[in-house]
């Protein structure tokens, strides 16, 4: 299924911090229900004196958020159930490897993609096909460019978002024999990704793994990196 990998500097997310652990003062947590932590963080946006601490009661581990709500002037507490990962479990948590049969390009406009996704969802399009095609080089010194196309079909209409010339991503290999890469993903998965515009990414790279997946890397301020893996749907 789809996966999201995110990293950021601690001071971009937390203020004063103290961590004590036998594993180099690092603690890795699994959050079974993301709605709990999302609710706590949204409440923290409208609060002051927010404190988060790892606690344990009746053999259950949880993150306890305490804060002072500025609107109601009440002190609020949220408990988010978590599970501390063991070293063996942590070693198995790895991002899906990218295969060699891929092409990567810089996404020119997240707003364009977001508008396109909204349009095709409203018209009942369940899948989107993403295709990258290398453009021929006029000279050895020319920057490699490519076309980038998003296509979505419904029972009555076809929708296309086409970029005739986008720059190839930073890890492109000139000896890569692949000239075209394409994959078909669920529209709802791409719709989830475009909400990343709220963190104001400075640049994004789309990795199209031919016939396998669309992987988008977003880079924002504070060394914040978000990688979203969307598997291809075989139609």
Coordinates of C-alpha atoms in Angstrom, one line a residue:
X1 CA 0.0 0.0 0.0
X2 CA 0.9 3.7 0.1
X3 CA 3.6 4.8 2.6
X4 CA 4.8 8.2 3.9
X5 CA 8.2 8.8 5.3
X6 CA 8.9 12.2 7.0
X7 CA 12.0 13.7 8.7
X8 CA 12.6 17.1 10.1
X9 CA 14.9 18.9 12.6
X10 CA 13.8 18.4 16.2
X11 CA 13.8 22.2 16.9
X12 CA 11.5 22.7 13.9
X13 CA 8.8 20.7 15.8
X14 CA 9.7 20.9 19.5
X15 CA 11.0 23.6 21.8
X16 CA 12.7 22.6 25.1
X17 CA 13.3 18.9 24.9
X18 CA 14.7 16.1 27.2
X19 CA 15.1 12.5 26.1
X20 CA 16.6 9.8 28.2
X21 CA 17.0 6.3 26.7
X22 CA 19.5 3.5 26.8
X23 CA 19.5 3.6 23.0
X24 CA 21.6 6.7 22.5
X25 CA 18.8 8.8 23.9
X26 CA 16.5 7.9 21.0
X27 CA 13.0 6.5 21.4
X28 CA 11.0 5.2 18.4
X29 CA 7.3 5.0 18.6
X30 CA 4.5 3.4 16.7
X31 CA 1.2 5.3 16.6
X32 CA -1.6 2.8 15.9
X33 CA -4.3 5.5 15.4
X34 CA -3.1 8.6 13.6
X35 CA -6.4 10.4 14.2
X36 CA -5.6 10.6 17.9
X37 CA -2.3 12.5 17.4
X38 CA -3.7 14.6 14.6
X39 CA -6.5 15.7 17.0
X40 CA -4.0 16.5 19.7
X41 CA -1.7 18.5 17.3
X42 CA -4.7 20.5 15.9
X43 CA -5.7 21.4 19.5
X44 CA -2.2 22.4 20.2
X45 CA -2.3 25.0 17.4
X46 CA -4.8 27.0 19.3
X47 CA -3.2 26.5 22.7
X48 CA -0.2 27.7 24.7
X49 CA 2.2 26.0 27.2
X50 CA 2.0 22.7 25.2
X51 CA 3.8 19.9 26.9
X52 CA 4.3 16.4 25.4
X53 CA 5.7 13.5 27.5
X54 CA 5.9 9.7 27.1
X55 CA 4.0 8.0 30.0
X56 CA 3.0 4.5 31.0
X57 CA 0.0 3.3 33.0
X58 CA -1.4 -0.3 33.4
X59 CA 1.3 -1.6 31.0
X60 CA -0.1 0.8 28.3
X61 CA 2.3 3.4 26.8
X62 CA 1.0 6.8 25.6
X63 CA 2.0 10.3 24.7
X64 CA 0.3 12.8 27.0
X65 CA -0.3 16.3 25.6
X66 CA -1.2 19.0 28.1
X67 CA -1.9 22.5 27.1
X68 CA -3.8 25.7 27.9
X69 CA -6.5 26.5 25.4
X70 CA -6.5 30.3 24.6
X71 CA -10.1 30.4 23.6
X72 CA -11.7 28.6 26.5
X73 CA -9.0 29.4 29.0
X74 CA -9.1 25.8 30.2
X75 CA -6.3 23.3 30.6
X76 CA -6.6 20.4 28.3
X77 CA -5.1 16.9 28.2
X78 CA -4.9 14.5 25.3
X79 CA -3.6 10.9 25.6
X80 CA -2.3 9.2 22.4
X81 CA -1.8 5.5 22.5
X82 CA 1.7 4.5 21.3
X83 CA 4.0 1.5 21.3
X84 CA 7.7 1.7 21.8
X85 CA 9.5 -0.2 19.1
X86 CA 12.1 -2.8 19.9
X87 CA 15.5 -2.8 18.1
X88 CA 14.5 -5.8 16.1
X89 CA 11.3 -4.1 15.0
X90 CA 13.1 -0.9 14.2
X91 CA 15.6 -2.7 11.9
X92 CA 12.7 -3.8 9.8
X93 CA 11.3 -0.3 9.3
X94 CA 12.8 0.7 6.0
X95 CA 11.5 2.7 3.0
X96 CA 10.6 0.7 -0.1
X97 CA 13.7 0.5 -2.4
X98 CA 13.5 2.3 -5.7
X99 CA 14.2 0.1 -8.7
X100 CA 16.6 1.1 -11.5
X101 CA 13.8 1.4 -14.1
X102 CA 12.6 4.8 -13.2
X103 CA 12.8 8.4 -14.3
X104 CA 12.7 11.4 -12.0
X105 CA 11.7 15.0 -12.7
X106 CA 11.1 18.2 -10.7
X107 CA 7.4 19.0 -10.2
X108 CA 6.9 22.5 -11.6
X109 CA 3.7 23.4 -9.7
X110 CA 2.0 21.7 -6.8
X111 CA -1.0 24.0 -7.2
X112 CA -1.5 22.8 -10.8
X113 CA -1.4 19.2 -9.7
X114 CA -3.8 19.9 -6.8
X115 CA -6.3 21.6 -9.1
X116 CA -6.1 18.8 -11.6
X117 CA -6.7 16.2 -8.9
X118 CA -9.7 18.1 -7.6
X119 CA -11.2 18.3 -11.1
X120 CA -10.8 14.6 -11.9
X121 CA -12.1 13.5 -8.5
X122 CA -15.2 15.6 -9.0
X123 CA -15.7 13.9 -12.3
X124 CA -15.5 10.4 -11.0
X125 CA -12.0 9.5 -12.2
X126 CA -10.6 6.7 -10.0
X127 CA -7.1 6.4 -11.5
X128 CA -4.4 8.8 -12.8
X129 CA -1.7 7.7 -15.2
X130 CA 1.6 9.6 -14.8
X131 CA 4.2 9.5 -17.6
X132 CA 7.7 10.9 -18.0
X133 CA 9.4 10.9 -21.4
X134 CA 12.9 12.1 -22.0
X135 CA 13.4 14.7 -24.7
X136 CA 16.3 14.3 -27.1
X137 CA 19.5 16.2 -26.3
X138 CA 20.7 18.7 -28.9
X139 CA 24.3 18.6 -27.4
X140 CA 26.2 16.8 -24.7
X141 CA 26.3 20.1 -22.7
X142 CA 22.5 20.5 -22.7
X143 CA 20.5 20.0 -19.6
X144 CA 18.4 16.9 -19.9
X145 CA 14.7 17.7 -20.0
X146 CA 11.5 15.6 -20.2
X147 CA 7.8 15.8 -20.7
X148 CA 5.5 15.1 -17.7
X149 CA 1.9 14.1 -18.3
X150 CA -1.0 13.3 -16.0
X151 CA -4.0 11.6 -17.6
X152 CA -7.3 10.6 -16.0
X153 CA -10.4 9.1 -17.7
X154 CA -14.0 8.9 -16.6
X155 CA -16.9 7.3 -18.4
X156 CA -17.7 10.5 -20.3
X157 CA -14.5 12.6 -20.3
X158 CA -10.7 12.5 -20.4
X159 CA -8.5 15.0 -18.5
X160 CA -4.9 15.9 -19.2
X161 CA -2.3 17.9 -17.4
X162 CA 0.8 18.2 -19.6
X163 CA 4.2 19.9 -19.1
X164 CA 6.1 20.0 -22.4
X165 CA 9.5 20.6 -20.7
X166 CA 10.5 19.9 -17.1
X167 CA 14.0 19.4 -15.7
X168 CA 15.2 15.9 -14.9
X169 CA 15.8 15.2 -11.2
X170 CA 19.2 15.4 -9.4
X171 CA 19.9 11.6 -9.4
X172 CA 19.3 11.0 -13.1
X173 CA 22.0 8.8 -14.7
X174 CA 22.9 9.7 -18.3
X175 CA 23.6 6.0 -18.9
X176 CA 20.1 5.1 -18.0
X177 CA 18.7 3.4 -21.1
X178 CA 15.1 4.1 -20.1
X179 CA 13.5 6.8 -22.2
X180 CA 9.9 6.6 -20.9
X181 CA 8.4 5.6 -17.6
X182 CA 4.7 5.4 -16.7
X183 CA 2.5 4.2 -13.9
X184 CA -1.2 4.3 -12.9
X185 CA -2.1 5.2 -9.4
X186 CA -5.4 5.7 -7.5
X187 CA -6.6 9.3 -7.6
X188 CA -7.4 9.2 -3.9
X189 CA -3.7 8.6 -3.1
X190 CA -2.5 11.6 -5.1
X191 CA -5.3 13.6 -3.5
X192 CA -3.8 12.8 -0.1
X193 CA -0.3 13.9 -1.2
X194 CA -1.3 17.4 -2.5
X195 CA -2.3 18.4 1.0
X196 CA 1.5 18.7 1.6
X197 CA 1.2 22.2 0.1
X198 CA 0.3 23.3 3.7
X199 CA 4.0 22.8 4.7
X200 CA 5.0 25.0 1.7
X201 CA 7.6 22.7 0.0
X202 CA 10.4 24.5 -1.7
X203 CA 10.9 21.8 -4.3
X204 CA 9.5 18.4 -5.2
X205 CA 10.9 15.5 -7.2
X206 CA 8.6 12.9 -8.8
X207 CA 10.1 9.4 -9.3
X208 CA 8.1 7.4 -11.8
X209 CA 9.1 3.7 -11.3
X210 CA 8.0 2.2 -14.6
X211 CA 4.8 0.1 -14.1
X212 CA 5.4 -0.1 -10.3
X213 CA 5.0 3.2 -8.4
X214 CA 4.9 6.9 -8.2
X215 CA 7.2 8.3 -5.4
X216 CA 7.2 12.0 -4.7
X217 CA 9.9 13.7 -2.5
X218 CA 9.0 17.1 -1.0
X219 CA 11.6 19.3 0.6
X220 CA 10.5 22.1 3.0
X221 CA 12.1 24.6 5.4
X222 CA 13.8 23.3 8.5
X223 CA 15.3 20.3 6.7
X224 CA 11.8 18.8 6.5
X225 CA 11.7 16.0 4.0
X226 CA 8.5 14.1 3.0
X227 CA 8.6 11.0 0.8
X228 CA 5.2 9.5 -0.4
X229 CA 5.2 6.1 -2.0
X230 CA 2.1 5.3 -4.1
X231 CA 2.0 1.8 -5.7
X232 CA 0.8 1.4 -9.3
X233 CA -2.6 -0.1 -10.0
X234 CA -2.6 -2.7 -12.8
X235 CA -5.7 -2.1 -15.0

